[in-house]
Every structure is written in structure tokens, then in C-alpha cells.
């Protein structure tokens, strides 16, 4: 008996857990969007809104809580963008109201008060997100409205954020010697966070404002930072969902010790001016020298590409001064008129040098064609030709240097691309190798994640196909392992339910064999009833297993039961008899492979038996009943087939409702030698709490008592209402279901 009591308590407590769903907004590819609402309270508008300036309106205010929910029923990460769901309240204005009473919300995931702009949000496999807001309507029975919606699923590949490479802030004539790199954080429900590292390669402490710019050049944030020489600092910026940063910029970059800008300083301008003056002096000195050697020219002018910094400004000044002095001296000592032969010789040498440069560079030179290849020149223009040739030679040398620089940059770029390709190949191979190891260890979730990352960085279709095949293989292995585990659990559950019902039924049979009934003419009597039976009840089930398509069904559940009741009889010796019967029945889905669940009914029945005299065989009766039915069902199709199928379809359902039953009919009733017999055919009407506005459902019943030995009760109703929660209205399969119940009862007299 102690074991039966514990089992009853467990069954009763488990039966109290049941769910209630809401309206479906949309369902695409395993992503389900739904909503529900709950009335919190109602008030007169003047009581609720008078203090907010809405006047003394007399309309009824309804305050609802509206819940928007999204669930990812797929085994992969889902991303969304441009998500928009409209939730509308009322817009109401009474004659004596100064302002309308209104409350409307636009947008999801709940970005108020303005509409959300394009943003990403992430939802992991099997995860769910929901948000509840308050919505006001005006008027009796006015409900909130879920209006237009737009939800686009993004194609953004999910990847772990990684640091970018070092970048350098440079100006047109200035290298800031400031480097930075960025780690782009994840986009989620609340915005984006980017992390930054900045390194100061100057030999002095600098201060600057680090600015973030969007595609339109608008500045977002601008924090001031100070960095010591050779130091690296880290900081972060948090942005709203609608901000997309495209570039970065330094402003107010200064040396802390002097307060002077790092770029565009007077020192920098002086350096540029000195370089320009040095170049002009070298050109003029070259013209005067011709082919003659000169130590100052060789030392200064043949090293024009040397770069100078602030510390070398004095050296540059000295070089310019030396060139000016040397130029004045050469002007004094140079012959006033070079000989025609010397000029022609110099011109020919310059033509030879120019021709070699043209051949090497492959560039076309009009000067070379006009002055060197034509063979025609005027003696009076030799000096002018020489200057033109020198300028052309300088130009080609510059072009040659730039071409060499471009070749070096191109080679460096190719090497970098090759390095990145090799690095990406190594990462791909690493993901595949780690995925294979996780797969062999039975860690299928980790294997799927690694294969997915490999697919995201695949460099060609062949690699994508390899990663995709391995992902599908891991997914199927995970699905098979989950199915085997599910079948083992269901098999144990079936065995436990078989044992539980066998124990309950054995106890009931023992009690039935012990008790005895007898008719009495006393005014009142009490009798205990114990019996066994079989019942079929309609129920809504939902397929929620992630490995099979979600759907809802009008289903049924059949189960053996154990019945216990207490029959209280009054006015037994009067023309009108009264009886009341509190009862409880426990049904367990025993002896049904692959199907489990419990079903408990509690309630009270009562009625009248009447005729114009007490001792008569023919009477009429009128009965009523009030029942609470709680039940659940789990049906695994693969377990039902003994593992022969691989549908992964698991239907689950719950119900909890009350039934009001009333009806009556004729009755044959006779007594003999202390024994009692009757036959009661009846017609009943039933109302249900989950179908308050529907017409009553008709049922038929037949109850017999044979010589106070055994009572047989049977009830049948065609097209019985189906109880439960429809989770997938767009994938609902309806079918008519019947209700029936058969009980064999033994009754024992208590007094």
C-alpha cells in the first residue's frame, strides 16, 4: 500500500505541468515566430491616466502583456537582419479628453521608441528568445493586434572574432609613426563592441583623439589617449546596432612635451623647404659643372633619396649652405664660354646615358627622339639641349625608381597573399583534423562546429564539399546516437509503466475480491467502489523533436485504468432517492510499446431516482457530474516499431480541463433477498472549459448492477472535443476522435 501511495503522489504532481501557447506569426525553415498576450488588469481611463494629462475619459483601459517569441528549431546558428514586428494598441479620444489615449509599439527585437535599422542578431541552435512588453487598448474586449511584420534571415557566416593586422596612420607628407589594429566584436541583441590596440613608434610621448567614421564620414566617438614611446595601449568602443564603422582617423596628434603637432609642424615645413632648395641648387651646380668632377656635388647631390628627420635639420641646413657657397665659387672660376667641342661632347655623353635609360625602362622619350636620334641640332642651342637632357635623365631615373618600387610592392603583395593562402589552408586542415578527432571521440557537436568553421574559410568548391560532407556525416551520427538514447529511455519507461499498472491493478483486484455489497432499507448508506477499466480520450499532440518536421495532430490516447469511488445513498426507502459519488480514476499507458503517459480524473457525481412510490421496478433518473481531467502522452514512432524505423517523430501532448455533465433516462430497478439489480440507459450532455462557446457534446451511457455482485458502466461519445495545445496551427492535421470508457466495479457496503 505504501508503494501505491507514493506512485499516486508522483503521478498527481507530474500531471500539474502543462503549457499554453499563443498565435503563430510565421514559420520558415525551422525558425518559428509566435506571440501570446495576457490581460493584466482593466481600469477606467480617468483612474489610470488622469494624472498624465488625459482628462476625465470614462472609457475602459485594458493593460495587456504581449510576448513575442522566436525559437530556432534547427541544429545550426541562425542570423537575422531587418527584423520588424508591429504591435498595436488603441488610439482613442473621448469628447472630454484633451489628448488621445494611445499606446503603440513598432519593432522587434524591441528597439523603442524608433524603428530598428538594419542590424544582425544571432540565435544558437535550439535556442529561444522572447520579449514581453506592455500594450494598452481602450474599450471592452478590445485585444492587442500583431500587425505587419518583416523578418529576413541573414547569410552572415559565423566566425570567432580575430585581431586584424597592424595598420599605420600616414599623411601626405608625414608618417605619424602610430600603428593600430582592430578586433571586431560580435553583433548581438544590444549592439557591437570593437576592441583596439594602438602603438606609439615615436621617440616622444604623444596625445591624440581616436575617431571612428561611418560610410558617410560622420564621426562616432572620439576619446583622447596618451601613449608613451614604444608603448601599446588597449581600449574599446561600443556602438548601437545601426552604426557601421568604415574607417578610423587621428585628430589633434601632438607631442605632449612641446604641445606641437606631430604632422604639419613648422619644423616639417622647414624640412620640405630645405629639401626643395637643395634640389634646385644641385640642378644649377650640375649645369655649371658639366662633366667635371666636384666633391661637394658628389657628396650631397648624388644622395638625394636620403630621408631626414627633425634631428637632422641642422645637417640639411649645412648642406644647403655648402651648395650655395660652392655654386658661387664655380660661377667665379667657370670659363665664361665653354668651347663648342666640349658642349657637343657633353651632349653626346648625355644622349648615350639617356638612350641606355630608355632601353632599360622601355619608356618612350620624346626628348631622346628629338635631340639624340634625329641627328639634327643647332650649335647655338647646345647648352639648352644639355639642360633638357639632364632633366629628362632625372625624370627617367625617377620613373625607374618608382617602377622598381612598384615591383617590390607587387612582389611583397604576392608573397603576403601566398602567406595568407597557406595560413588559410593550414587553418582549414586544422579544423578538419580536429573535427575528425572529435567525431571519432563521439563529440558530434564539437565536430559539427569545427566542420562548419572549415566550410566558412574554404578557398574553393572542393574544400566546401569536403567540409559539408563531413558536417552531414557528423550530424547523422549525432542524430543516430540521440535516437538510440531516446529508444533506451522509452524502453525503460514502458517497463516502469507496465510494472506500475500491474501493481495497482493487483491491489485493486485484491480489494474487489474482499468487499461485499448488500441492499439496505435504511435512510442512508455508504458503499466503497473499486474497479478496473479501459478508456480512450482525444488529445492534441505536437511533434517537437528537432530531427523531424514540427507539426500538430488531433490524436487520441488509450489506457487501462484503476477506479476508486465512495457511493453515498440517501432516502433509500422513499419514492425519491438521492445518491452522491466522489471518485478518482488513474490511467497509465501500460502494455503499449513506445507510448507512455498518465491520465487522472477526479470529480463528483450525483443524481435522483424517482417514481410515485418506492417499491417499483420502473423509475426515472436524473444525473449530474463535475470532473477534472489531467493527462499527458508521449508516442515515439521509432520505439513503437522496435527501432526498425528512423523517423525521429516523437508526439507529445498534455491536457487539463473540467467537464460538466448532466442527463438522465429510464431505469429498471428490483431487489430480492437483500440483493439489488438495475439497468440504467442514459443520454448526457457535456460542456468543457476549453470549449465554453461550443454546443454541448452528447454522450450515451449504460450502467448495470447484477445482483449486487458486479457493476458494469460504459460511456461513448462520437466526435468528442479534442483537448490540448496546438503549437503549429499551419501544420495541424485534424481527425475526428471518439471517447469511450468501460469499467467493471465491485461495491462493498460500509454501513
XYZ file of C-alpha atoms in Angstrom:
751
model
C 0.000 0.000 0.000
C 2.867 2.417 0.783
C 4.280 1.842 -2.719
C 0.889 2.537 -4.339
C 0.531 5.759 -2.301
C 3.972 7.046 -3.383
C 3.216 6.243 -7.030
C -0.121 8.116 -6.808
C 1.602 11.204 -5.378
C 4.244 11.191 -8.159
C 1.591 10.843 -10.859
C -0.543 13.605 -9.382
C 2.401 16.038 -9.067
C 3.666 15.359 -12.596
C 0.209 15.932 -14.047
C 0.211 19.588 -12.899
C 2.861 20.609 -15.505
C 1.210 21.734 -18.679
C 1.788 24.535 -21.252
C -0.263 27.070 -23.068
C 0.788 28.515 -26.469
C -0.079 31.575 -28.485
C -0.664 32.708 -32.031
C 1.745 31.812 -34.808
C 3.234 34.746 -36.738
C 5.374 32.831 -39.203
C 7.429 29.659 -39.558
C 10.297 29.372 -42.019
C 12.812 26.560 -42.263
C 12.590 25.548 -38.618
C 12.554 29.159 -37.296
C 9.242 29.759 -35.504
C 7.906 33.241 -34.691
C 4.905 33.390 -32.360
C 3.162 35.651 -29.892
C 0.830 35.494 -26.935
C -0.886 38.062 -24.764
C -2.222 38.163 -21.242
C -4.664 40.660 -19.700
C -3.112 42.142 -16.570
C -5.945 44.366 -15.433
C -8.702 46.795 -16.528
C -9.469 50.296 -15.229
C -11.484 53.355 -16.048
C -9.283 55.660 -18.050
C -9.718 58.590 -15.710
C -8.364 56.475 -12.798
C -5.377 55.221 -14.765
C -4.480 58.204 -16.924
C -5.851 61.282 -15.185
C -2.528 62.200 -13.588
C -0.821 62.041 -17.000
C -2.958 64.741 -18.547
C -5.541 62.641 -20.346
C -8.567 64.343 -18.827
C -11.507 62.515 -17.264
C -12.304 59.993 -20.019
C -14.688 57.248 -18.933
C -13.508 54.568 -21.403
C -12.250 51.187 -20.152
C -8.464 50.788 -20.216
C -7.140 47.245 -20.772
C -3.489 46.637 -19.904
C -2.060 43.613 -21.727
C 1.338 41.958 -21.623
C 2.280 40.961 -25.181
C 5.069 38.393 -25.586
C 6.924 37.991 -28.896
C 8.934 34.759 -29.172
C 11.372 33.292 -31.709
C 12.692 29.734 -31.473
C 15.478 28.192 -33.550
C 14.462 24.552 -34.143
C 17.437 23.920 -36.448
C 20.810 22.366 -35.481
C 22.691 25.417 -36.770
C 23.275 29.013 -35.756
C 20.634 31.358 -37.227
C 21.228 35.047 -38.007
C 18.618 37.658 -38.814
C 18.591 41.234 -40.039
C 15.976 43.921 -40.731
C 13.635 42.268 -38.193
C 10.338 44.094 -37.745
C 7.091 43.112 -35.993
C 4.331 45.639 -35.339
C 2.339 45.528 -32.087
C -0.588 47.951 -31.963
C -2.749 49.159 -29.089
C -5.647 51.649 -29.293
C -5.901 55.265 -30.434
C -8.925 56.636 -28.576
C -10.180 60.107 -27.724
C -13.405 60.760 -25.789
C -15.257 64.116 -26.147
C -13.995 65.371 -22.799
C -10.390 64.208 -23.294
C -7.697 66.751 -24.125
C -5.368 64.094 -25.511
C -5.928 60.674 -27.112
C -5.242 57.568 -25.051
C -2.835 55.587 -27.168
C -0.010 53.153 -26.779
C 1.550 51.518 -29.849
C 4.877 49.834 -30.322
C 6.670 49.170 -33.602
C 9.632 46.927 -33.976
C 11.300 43.779 -32.746
C 13.617 42.921 -31.017
C 12.075 45.740 -29.008
C 14.074 48.800 -30.026
C 11.963 51.706 -28.789
C 10.726 54.294 -29.470
C 12.127 54.465 -33.009
C 12.084 51.650 -35.559
C 15.225 49.499 -35.613
C 17.595 49.945 -38.506
C 19.465 47.160 -40.273
C 21.170 45.011 -37.688
C 22.183 41.412 -37.132
C 21.116 39.205 -34.289
C 22.337 35.701 -33.526
C 20.303 32.763 -32.197
C 22.088 29.488 -31.428
C 20.847 26.037 -32.415
C 17.825 25.013 -30.339
C 17.829 28.386 -28.517
C 14.815 30.606 -27.877
C 14.450 34.364 -27.367
C 11.398 36.214 -26.151
C 10.482 39.713 -25.034
C 7.380 40.923 -23.178
C 6.087 44.484 -23.366
C 3.077 46.343 -22.034
C 0.361 47.306 -24.534
C -2.781 49.332 -23.822
C -6.181 49.010 -25.519
C -9.322 51.026 -24.928
C -12.823 49.556 -24.907
C -14.397 46.381 -23.620
C -12.917 43.141 -25.066
C -10.513 45.096 -27.352
C -7.404 42.938 -27.883
C -3.892 43.986 -28.938
C -3.077 43.499 -32.603
C 0.045 41.941 -34.043
C 0.149 43.619 -37.458
C 2.632 43.769 -40.299
C 5.990 42.066 -39.929
C 9.205 41.598 -41.851
C 11.854 39.164 -40.712
C 14.772 38.449 -43.029
C 17.177 35.680 -42.309
C 20.770 36.766 -42.891
C 23.509 34.814 -44.616
C 26.328 36.034 -42.401
C 28.848 33.285 -41.744
C 29.528 32.823 -38.086
C 33.207 33.035 -37.168
C 35.110 33.685 -33.991
C 36.339 37.321 -33.911
C 40.078 37.665 -34.542
C 42.545 40.554 -34.410
C 43.398 42.236 -37.698
C 46.918 43.129 -38.781
C 48.836 46.257 -37.808
C 47.892 49.354 -39.845
C 49.736 52.737 -39.938
C 48.277 56.221 -39.872
C 50.131 58.237 -42.561
C 49.620 61.686 -44.038
C 50.586 63.082 -47.483
C 53.963 64.373 -46.261
C 54.186 62.876 -42.796
C 54.468 59.451 -41.195
C 52.754 59.621 -37.809
C 54.638 56.516 -36.573
C 51.329 55.448 -34.968
C 50.128 51.879 -35.629
C 46.761 50.310 -34.767
C 44.892 47.041 -35.114
C 41.212 46.141 -34.578
C 39.248 43.210 -33.163
C 35.647 43.424 -34.388
C 33.379 42.121 -31.661
C 30.117 40.242 -32.172
C 26.757 41.733 -33.147
C 24.035 40.740 -30.713
C 20.767 41.987 -29.226
C 22.362 45.112 -27.730
C 24.893 46.413 -30.256
C 28.503 45.943 -31.338
C 31.762 46.284 -29.429
C 35.117 46.789 -31.216
C 38.483 46.455 -29.439
C 41.574 48.422 -30.432
C 45.342 48.345 -29.825
C 47.453 51.437 -30.605
C 51.286 51.535 -30.609
C 53.462 54.677 -30.463
C 56.652 54.243 -32.532
C 57.782 57.871 -31.974
C 60.634 58.718 -29.614
C 58.365 61.094 -27.651
C 55.092 60.805 -25.751
C 52.139 61.697 -27.960
C 48.486 62.570 -27.357
C 45.669 62.128 -29.864
C 41.891 61.745 -30.374
C 40.952 58.355 -31.894
C 37.873 58.837 -34.121
C 35.539 56.268 -35.759
C 33.841 57.238 -39.050
C 30.881 55.649 -40.877
C 30.385 55.393 -44.648
C 29.103 58.993 -44.791
C 32.146 60.381 -42.983
C 30.201 61.005 -39.787
C 32.316 60.740 -36.630
C 31.171 58.292 -33.922
C 33.037 58.616 -30.620
C 36.318 60.425 -30.121
C 38.266 59.578 -26.986
C 41.581 61.222 -26.098
C 44.522 58.893 -25.390
C 48.137 59.428 -24.323
C 50.845 56.901 -25.252
C 54.499 56.809 -24.176
C 57.317 55.992 -26.652
C 57.204 52.324 -27.681
C 54.091 51.723 -25.563
C 50.946 49.851 -26.705
C 47.542 50.660 -25.206
C 44.173 48.911 -25.499
C 40.644 50.335 -25.412
C 37.174 49.572 -26.736
C 34.182 51.328 -28.300
C 30.577 50.190 -28.004
C 28.199 51.076 -30.834
C 24.475 50.840 -31.486
C 23.100 48.257 -33.903
C 22.546 50.840 -36.628
C 26.192 52.070 -36.697
C 28.599 50.599 -39.272
C 32.180 51.900 -38.931
C 34.148 52.122 -42.201
C 37.394 53.950 -41.282
C 39.470 55.404 -38.442
C 41.298 58.727 -38.021
C 43.673 60.508 -35.646
C 42.963 64.108 -34.692
C 44.959 66.552 -32.541
C 48.102 64.393 -32.723
C 50.691 66.358 -30.703
C 53.909 65.849 -28.765
C 52.966 66.113 -25.072
C 56.285 67.702 -24.060
C 56.130 70.580 -26.571
C 52.435 70.771 -27.425
C 53.358 70.921 -31.118
C 51.602 68.792 -33.757
C 53.409 65.669 -34.963
C 52.416 66.389 -38.585
C 52.274 69.768 -40.334
C 54.683 71.437 -37.864
C 56.891 74.422 -38.713
C 59.878 72.069 -38.440
C 58.364 69.790 -41.054
C 57.663 72.696 -43.347
C 61.242 73.868 -42.911
C 62.496 70.396 -43.828
C 60.428 70.424 -47.019
C 61.661 73.908 -47.915
C 65.291 72.939 -47.369
C 64.896 69.775 -49.486
C 63.415 71.833 -52.328
C 66.227 74.426 -52.126
C 68.873 71.693 -52.062
C 67.365 70.116 -55.216
C 67.374 73.472 -57.067
C 70.990 74.193 -56.094
C 72.092 70.724 -57.243
C 70.423 71.286 -60.638
C 72.115 74.661 -61.077
C 75.508 73.356 -59.950
C 75.216 70.373 -62.326
C 74.660 72.728 -65.250
C 77.773 74.745 -64.440
C 79.984 71.725 -63.772
C 79.064 69.802 -66.923
C 81.247 66.672 -66.884
C 83.718 67.992 -64.346
C 84.075 66.226 -61.023
C 83.193 68.082 -57.823
C 83.490 66.811 -54.237
C 80.607 68.860 -52.821
C 78.300 67.808 -55.682
C 79.242 64.133 -55.290
C 78.804 64.171 -51.533
C 75.448 65.973 -51.405
C 73.671 65.775 -54.757
C 74.296 62.125 -55.567
C 72.422 61.041 -52.401
C 69.132 62.855 -52.987
C 66.948 59.994 -51.703
C 68.272 60.236 -48.155
C 65.424 60.909 -45.663
C 65.764 63.486 -42.906
C 64.003 63.806 -39.592
C 63.750 66.655 -37.128
C 67.102 65.874 -35.512
C 68.901 66.181 -38.904
C 67.578 69.639 -39.805
C 70.874 71.309 -38.929
C 72.752 68.920 -41.215
C 70.377 69.781 -44.058
C 70.910 73.478 -43.434
C 74.664 72.938 -43.586
C 74.324 71.055 -46.881
C 72.276 73.863 -48.446
C 74.819 76.453 -47.243
C 77.692 74.404 -48.657
C 75.938 74.112 -52.025
C 75.330 77.861 -52.168
C 78.996 78.582 -51.445
C 80.187 76.001 -53.967
C 77.807 77.386 -56.593
C 79.145 80.939 -56.108
C 82.724 79.697 -56.334
C 82.048 77.713 -59.526
C 80.367 80.719 -61.085
C 83.526 82.737 -60.401
C 86.037 80.172 -61.685
C 83.996 78.632 -64.537
C 85.013 79.763 -68.041
C 82.701 82.351 -69.479
C 82.211 80.428 -72.704
C 82.601 76.677 -72.974
C 84.063 75.527 -76.236
C 81.753 74.179 -78.925
C 83.623 70.862 -78.804
C 83.156 70.490 -75.024
C 79.424 71.168 -75.290
C 78.991 68.643 -78.103
C 80.929 66.044 -76.144
C 78.808 66.620 -73.057
C 75.655 66.447 -75.177
C 76.698 63.142 -76.758
C 77.507 61.636 -73.381
C 74.119 62.679 -72.043
C 72.422 61.191 -75.155
C 74.231 57.889 -74.551
C 73.132 57.910 -70.923
C 69.559 58.775 -71.897
C 69.470 56.038 -74.564
C 70.570 53.442 -72.018
C 67.823 54.556 -69.626
C 65.196 54.407 -72.397
C 66.259 50.886 -73.319
C 66.265 49.726 -69.720
C 62.924 51.214 -68.744
C 61.112 50.599 -72.025
C 59.655 54.097 -71.739
C 59.222 56.306 -74.799
C 61.177 59.587 -74.613
C 60.333 62.403 -76.976
C 63.483 64.250 -75.845
C 65.628 61.259 -76.865
C 63.933 61.121 -80.263
C 64.192 64.874 -80.906
C 67.680 65.627 -79.560
C 69.558 62.330 -79.861
C 68.050 60.145 -82.585
C 67.215 62.875 -85.144
C 70.892 63.865 -85.557
C 69.863 67.485 -86.145
C 70.722 70.243 -83.645
C 71.689 73.874 -83.662
C 75.126 74.862 -82.336
C 73.575 77.845 -80.607
C 71.244 75.638 -78.520
C 73.803 73.126 -77.208
C 73.686 74.426 -73.658
C 69.870 74.409 -73.718
C 69.893 70.838 -75.111
C 72.243 69.764 -72.352
C 69.899 71.149 -69.663
C 66.889 69.450 -71.329
C 68.757 66.133 -71.499
C 69.716 66.367 -67.827
C 66.106 66.997 -66.837
C 64.908 64.068 -68.991
C 67.557 61.775 -67.485
C 66.432 62.824 -63.999
C 62.796 62.146 -64.954
C 63.533 58.654 -66.314
C 65.623 57.824 -63.284
C 62.705 58.810 -61.078
C 60.331 56.677 -63.173
C 62.766 53.786 -62.977
C 62.947 54.078 -59.210
C 59.147 54.213 -58.955
C 58.846 51.149 -61.207
C 61.321 49.252 -59.069
C 59.383 50.286 -56.019
C 56.118 49.068 -57.588
C 57.738 45.754 -58.488
C 58.944 45.363 -54.929
C 55.483 46.203 -53.601
C 53.852 43.778 -56.054
C 56.267 41.040 -55.056
C 55.634 41.775 -51.392
C 51.877 41.689 -52.034
C 52.142 38.351 -53.839
C 54.229 36.928 -51.019
C 51.682 38.189 -48.474
C 48.784 36.676 -50.458
C 50.668 33.392 -50.687
C 51.354 33.510 -46.947
C 47.681 34.165 -46.203
C 46.589 31.395 -48.558
C 48.972 28.966 -46.850
C 47.760 30.136 -43.456
C 44.124 29.677 -44.514
C 44.929 26.236 -45.899
C 46.611 25.310 -42.610
C 43.585 26.562 -40.666
C 41.247 24.573 -42.924
C 43.339 21.417 -42.472
C 43.459 22.033 -38.722
C 39.661 22.403 -38.458
C 39.139 19.226 -40.497
C 41.702 17.299 -38.432
C 40.231 18.470 -35.111
C 36.731 17.722 -36.394
C 37.759 14.178 -37.369
C 39.228 13.641 -33.908
C 36.077 14.949 -32.208
C 33.974 12.729 -34.482
C 35.993 9.621 -33.584
C 35.617 10.533 -29.881
C 31.839 10.756 -30.266
C 31.767 14.523 -29.603
C 29.488 15.261 -32.562
C 28.531 18.827 -31.565
C 32.192 19.850 -31.463
C 32.845 18.043 -34.750
C 29.943 19.842 -36.440
C 31.180 23.198 -35.156
C 34.712 22.564 -36.461
C 33.458 21.344 -39.857
C 31.248 24.432 -40.101
C 34.234 26.709 -39.416
C 36.218 24.830 -42.068
C 33.398 25.366 -44.557
C 33.343 29.093 -43.786
C 37.037 29.539 -44.659
C 37.138 27.056 -47.566
C 39.024 28.503 -50.557
C 37.311 26.508 -53.305
C 34.267 24.370 -54.035
C 36.156 21.121 -53.435
C 37.042 22.147 -49.884
C 33.478 23.336 -49.257
C 32.152 19.965 -50.431
C 34.561 18.058 -48.149
C 33.582 20.158 -45.118
C 29.873 19.875 -45.990
C 30.025 16.087 -46.350
C 31.827 15.707 -43.044
C 29.339 18.048 -41.344
C 26.399 15.996 -42.647
C 28.133 12.791 -41.545
C 28.585 14.168 -38.003
C 25.003 15.414 -37.975
C 23.645 11.981 -38.929
C 25.856 10.315 -36.329
C 24.567 12.726 -33.678
C 21.002 12.057 -34.801
C 21.526 8.285 -34.628
C 23.105 8.497 -31.169
C 20.234 10.693 -29.938
C 17.712 8.209 -31.355
C 19.379 5.242 -29.652
C 19.478 7.071 -26.340
C 15.819 8.078 -26.752
C 14.771 4.478 -27.531
C 16.591 3.170 -24.463
C 14.845 5.732 -22.234
C 11.458 4.893 -23.773
C 12.020 1.166 -23.310
C 12.720 1.673 -19.592
C 9.698 3.974 -19.290
C 7.475 1.315 -20.887
C 8.727 -1.313 -18.432
C 8.167 1.019 -15.443
C 4.611 1.810 -16.562
C 3.800 -1.877 -17.092
C 5.048 -2.650 -13.583
C 3.224 0.335 -12.044
C -0.143 -0.568 -13.532
C 0.283 -4.258 -12.747
C 0.896 -3.356 -9.105
C -2.092 -1.009 -8.950
C -4.394 -3.473 -10.714
C -3.285 -6.356 -8.461
C -4.099 -4.291 -5.395
C -7.468 -3.303 -6.836
C -8.353 -6.925 -7.677
C -7.452 -7.946 -4.143
C -9.766 -5.304 -2.697
C -12.548 -6.251 -5.162
C -12.405 -9.894 -4.040
C -12.646 -8.899 -0.390
C -15.563 -6.437 -0.330
C -19.275 -7.416 -0.447
C -22.451 -5.472 -1.211
C -25.981 -5.715 0.221
C -29.144 -3.723 -0.226
C -30.480 -1.797 2.796
C -33.747 -0.003 3.538
C -32.050 2.437 5.877
C -32.480 6.138 5.218
C -28.752 6.483 4.424
C -25.954 4.118 3.442
C -22.332 4.296 2.382
C -20.535 1.979 -0.002
C -16.967 1.830 -1.339
C -16.368 1.101 -5.039
C -13.182 -0.345 -6.574
C -12.805 -1.356 -10.200
C -10.749 -1.721 -13.343
C -11.429 -0.308 -16.797
C -10.221 0.883 -20.146
C -10.624 4.372 -21.616
C -9.911 6.316 -24.818
C -9.609 10.122 -24.725
C -8.894 12.587 -27.597
C -5.740 14.730 -27.151
C -3.735 17.280 -29.181
C -0.140 16.124 -29.729
C 2.796 18.063 -31.170
C 5.925 16.770 -32.906
C 8.714 18.789 -31.202
C 11.759 16.628 -31.880
C 14.356 18.825 -33.661
C 15.265 15.996 -36.052
C 11.779 15.865 -37.589
C 9.430 18.470 -39.048
C 7.296 20.238 -36.411
C 3.561 19.503 -36.671
C 0.382 19.207 -34.585
C -2.210 16.409 -34.655
C -5.732 15.670 -33.402
C -4.724 12.435 -31.684
C -6.091 10.013 -29.092
C -4.764 8.168 -26.079
C -5.962 4.772 -24.823
C -5.039 3.301 -21.464
C -6.118 0.821 -18.762
C -7.244 2.410 -15.510
C -7.914 1.758 -11.830
C -11.086 3.258 -10.325
C -11.936 4.154 -6.693
C -15.213 5.759 -5.554
C -17.435 6.313 -2.498
C -21.200 5.898 -3.136
C -23.362 7.762 -0.591
C -27.121 6.921 -0.779
C -29.933 8.827 0.926
C -33.717 8.234 1.238
C -33.401 4.620 0.136
C -36.895 3.795 1.406
C -38.575 6.840 -0.161
C -40.100 7.402 -3.641
C -37.301 9.840 -4.406
C -33.761 8.539 -3.765
C -30.608 10.664 -3.737
C -27.039 9.458 -4.285
C -23.637 11.267 -4.370
C -20.405 9.645 -5.543
C -16.917 11.279 -5.219
C -14.445 9.363 -7.400
C -10.935 9.150 -8.808
C -9.537 7.092 -11.685
C -5.883 6.627 -12.598
C -4.914 5.606 -16.105
C -1.400 4.517 -17.081
C -0.289 3.888 -20.667
C 0.824 0.375 -19.823
C 1.267 -2.516 -22.255
C 1.654 -0.030 -25.157
C 5.125 -0.196 -26.691
C 6.636 3.187 -27.470
C 3.773 5.103 -25.830
C 3.787 6.453 -22.289
C 1.791 8.823 -20.130
C -0.605 9.149 -17.228
C -4.272 10.219 -17.076
C -6.037 11.143 -13.866
C -9.721 12.039 -13.468
C -11.193 13.316 -10.219
C -14.720 14.524 -9.622
C -18.101 14.009 -8.081
C -21.312 12.511 -9.471
C -24.824 12.711 -8.121
C -28.425 12.174 -9.092
C -32.019 11.385 -8.306
C -34.073 8.197 -8.772
C -37.767 8.869 -8.562
C -41.285 7.434 -9.021
C -44.592 7.949 -7.219
C -43.841 5.041 -4.867
C -40.672 3.455 -3.537
C -41.196 -0.213 -4.309
C -41.398 -0.320 -8.105
C -39.264 -1.769 -10.860
C -39.646 1.153 -13.268
C -38.229 4.558 -12.395
C -36.617 7.619 -13.928
C -33.244 9.057 -13.010
C -31.501 12.424 -13.473
C -27.708 12.602 -13.008
C -25.033 15.282 -12.975
C -21.248 15.162 -12.794
C -18.248 17.537 -12.439
C -14.831 16.159 -13.417
C -11.261 17.419 -13.669
C -9.172 15.535 -16.259
C -5.391 15.809 -16.380
C -3.281 13.773 -18.769
C -0.223 13.582 -20.963
C 1.064 11.398 -23.767
C 4.427 10.703 -25.409
C 4.467 8.498 -28.517
C 7.794 7.639 -30.177
C 7.198 6.092 -33.609
C 10.679 4.563 -33.762
C 10.177 2.965 -30.340
C 6.771 1.665 -31.454
C 8.462 -0.145 -34.360
C 11.161 -1.540 -32.089
C 13.838 0.597 -33.738
C 13.032 -0.629 -37.249
C 12.232 2.938 -38.414
C 14.261 6.169 -38.328
C 11.522 8.813 -38.493
C 12.609 10.601 -35.275
C 8.954 11.552 -34.823
C 8.021 11.982 -31.177
C 4.499 13.232 -30.489
C 3.858 14.850 -27.132
C 0.693 16.338 -25.657
C -0.922 17.455 -22.407
C -4.398 18.445 -21.293
C -6.000 19.823 -18.149
C -9.684 20.777 -18.188
C -13.030 20.460 -16.385
C -16.212 18.812 -17.653
C -19.806 19.498 -16.586
C -22.038 16.525 -17.367
C -25.830 16.294 -16.972
C -28.579 13.993 -18.291
C -30.872 11.140 -17.422
C -33.168 8.376 -18.617
C -35.372 5.413 -17.567
C -34.308 2.790 -15.048
C -35.289 -0.809 -14.265
C -34.673 -1.463 -10.577
C -35.540 -4.526 -8.486
C -34.496 -6.037 -5.146
C -34.607 -9.659 -3.976
C -33.268 -11.403 -0.885
C -31.061 -8.482 0.087
C -29.625 -8.172 -3.389
C -30.109 -5.304 -5.786
C -30.080 -5.088 -9.601
C -30.646 -2.255 -12.068
C -30.253 -1.253 -15.707
C -29.746 2.487 -16.458
C -29.501 3.576 -20.120
C -28.913 7.323 -20.277
C -28.304 10.289 -22.570
C -25.960 13.008 -21.321
C -24.712 16.428 -22.399
C -21.185 17.631 -21.586
C -19.610 21.100 -21.507
C -15.838 21.731 -21.431
C -13.797 24.611 -20.028
C -11.607 24.712 -23.167
C -14.707 24.957 -25.404
C -17.001 27.267 -23.453
C -18.697 28.726 -26.517
C -19.353 25.409 -28.267
C -22.599 23.486 -28.128
C -22.802 20.683 -25.530
C -21.478 17.324 -26.666
C -23.865 14.369 -26.487
C -22.788 11.058 -24.939
C -24.521 7.758 -24.252
C -24.152 5.680 -21.132
C -25.286 2.278 -19.886
C -24.869 1.208 -16.247
C -25.908 -2.198 -14.825
C -25.764 -3.786 -11.381
C -26.121 -7.563 -11.339
C -27.378 -8.979 -8.019
C -25.113 -6.622 -6.012
C -22.179 -8.640 -7.286
C -20.719 -6.511 -10.033
C -21.382 -3.142 -11.676
C -20.587 -2.551 -15.353
C -20.510 1.032 -16.658
C -19.941 2.092 -20.247
C -19.881 5.549 -21.896
C -19.482 6.504 -25.569
C -19.411 9.837 -27.405
C -18.806 10.351 -31.137
C -16.610 13.229 -32.429
C -15.560 14.198 -28.925
C -13.821 17.619 -28.491
C -10.028 17.342 -28.576
C -8.173 18.889 -25.629
C -4.649 20.236 -25.622
C -2.377 22.918 -27.092
C -1.897 23.339 -30.866
C 1.680 24.587 -31.222
C 1.801 24.533 -35.045
C -1.531 25.739 -36.494
C -0.112 25.884 -40.033
C 0.929 22.231 -39.797
C -2.126 20.835 -37.994
C -3.701 17.523 -39.038
C -7.324 17.239 -37.917
C -9.173 13.963 -37.429
C -12.456 13.097 -35.705
C -11.849 11.206 -32.470
C -14.307 9.332 -30.236
C -14.402 8.947 -26.458
C -15.334 5.736 -24.697
C -14.917 4.275 -21.242
C -15.669 0.817 -19.820
C -15.418 -0.048 -16.088
C -16.033 -3.250 -14.089
C -16.695 -2.288 -10.477
C -17.133 -4.168 -7.200
C -19.115 -2.404 -4.470
C -18.766 -3.011 -0.738
C -21.189 -1.933 1.957
C -19.671 0.204 4.743
C -22.836 0.981 6.763
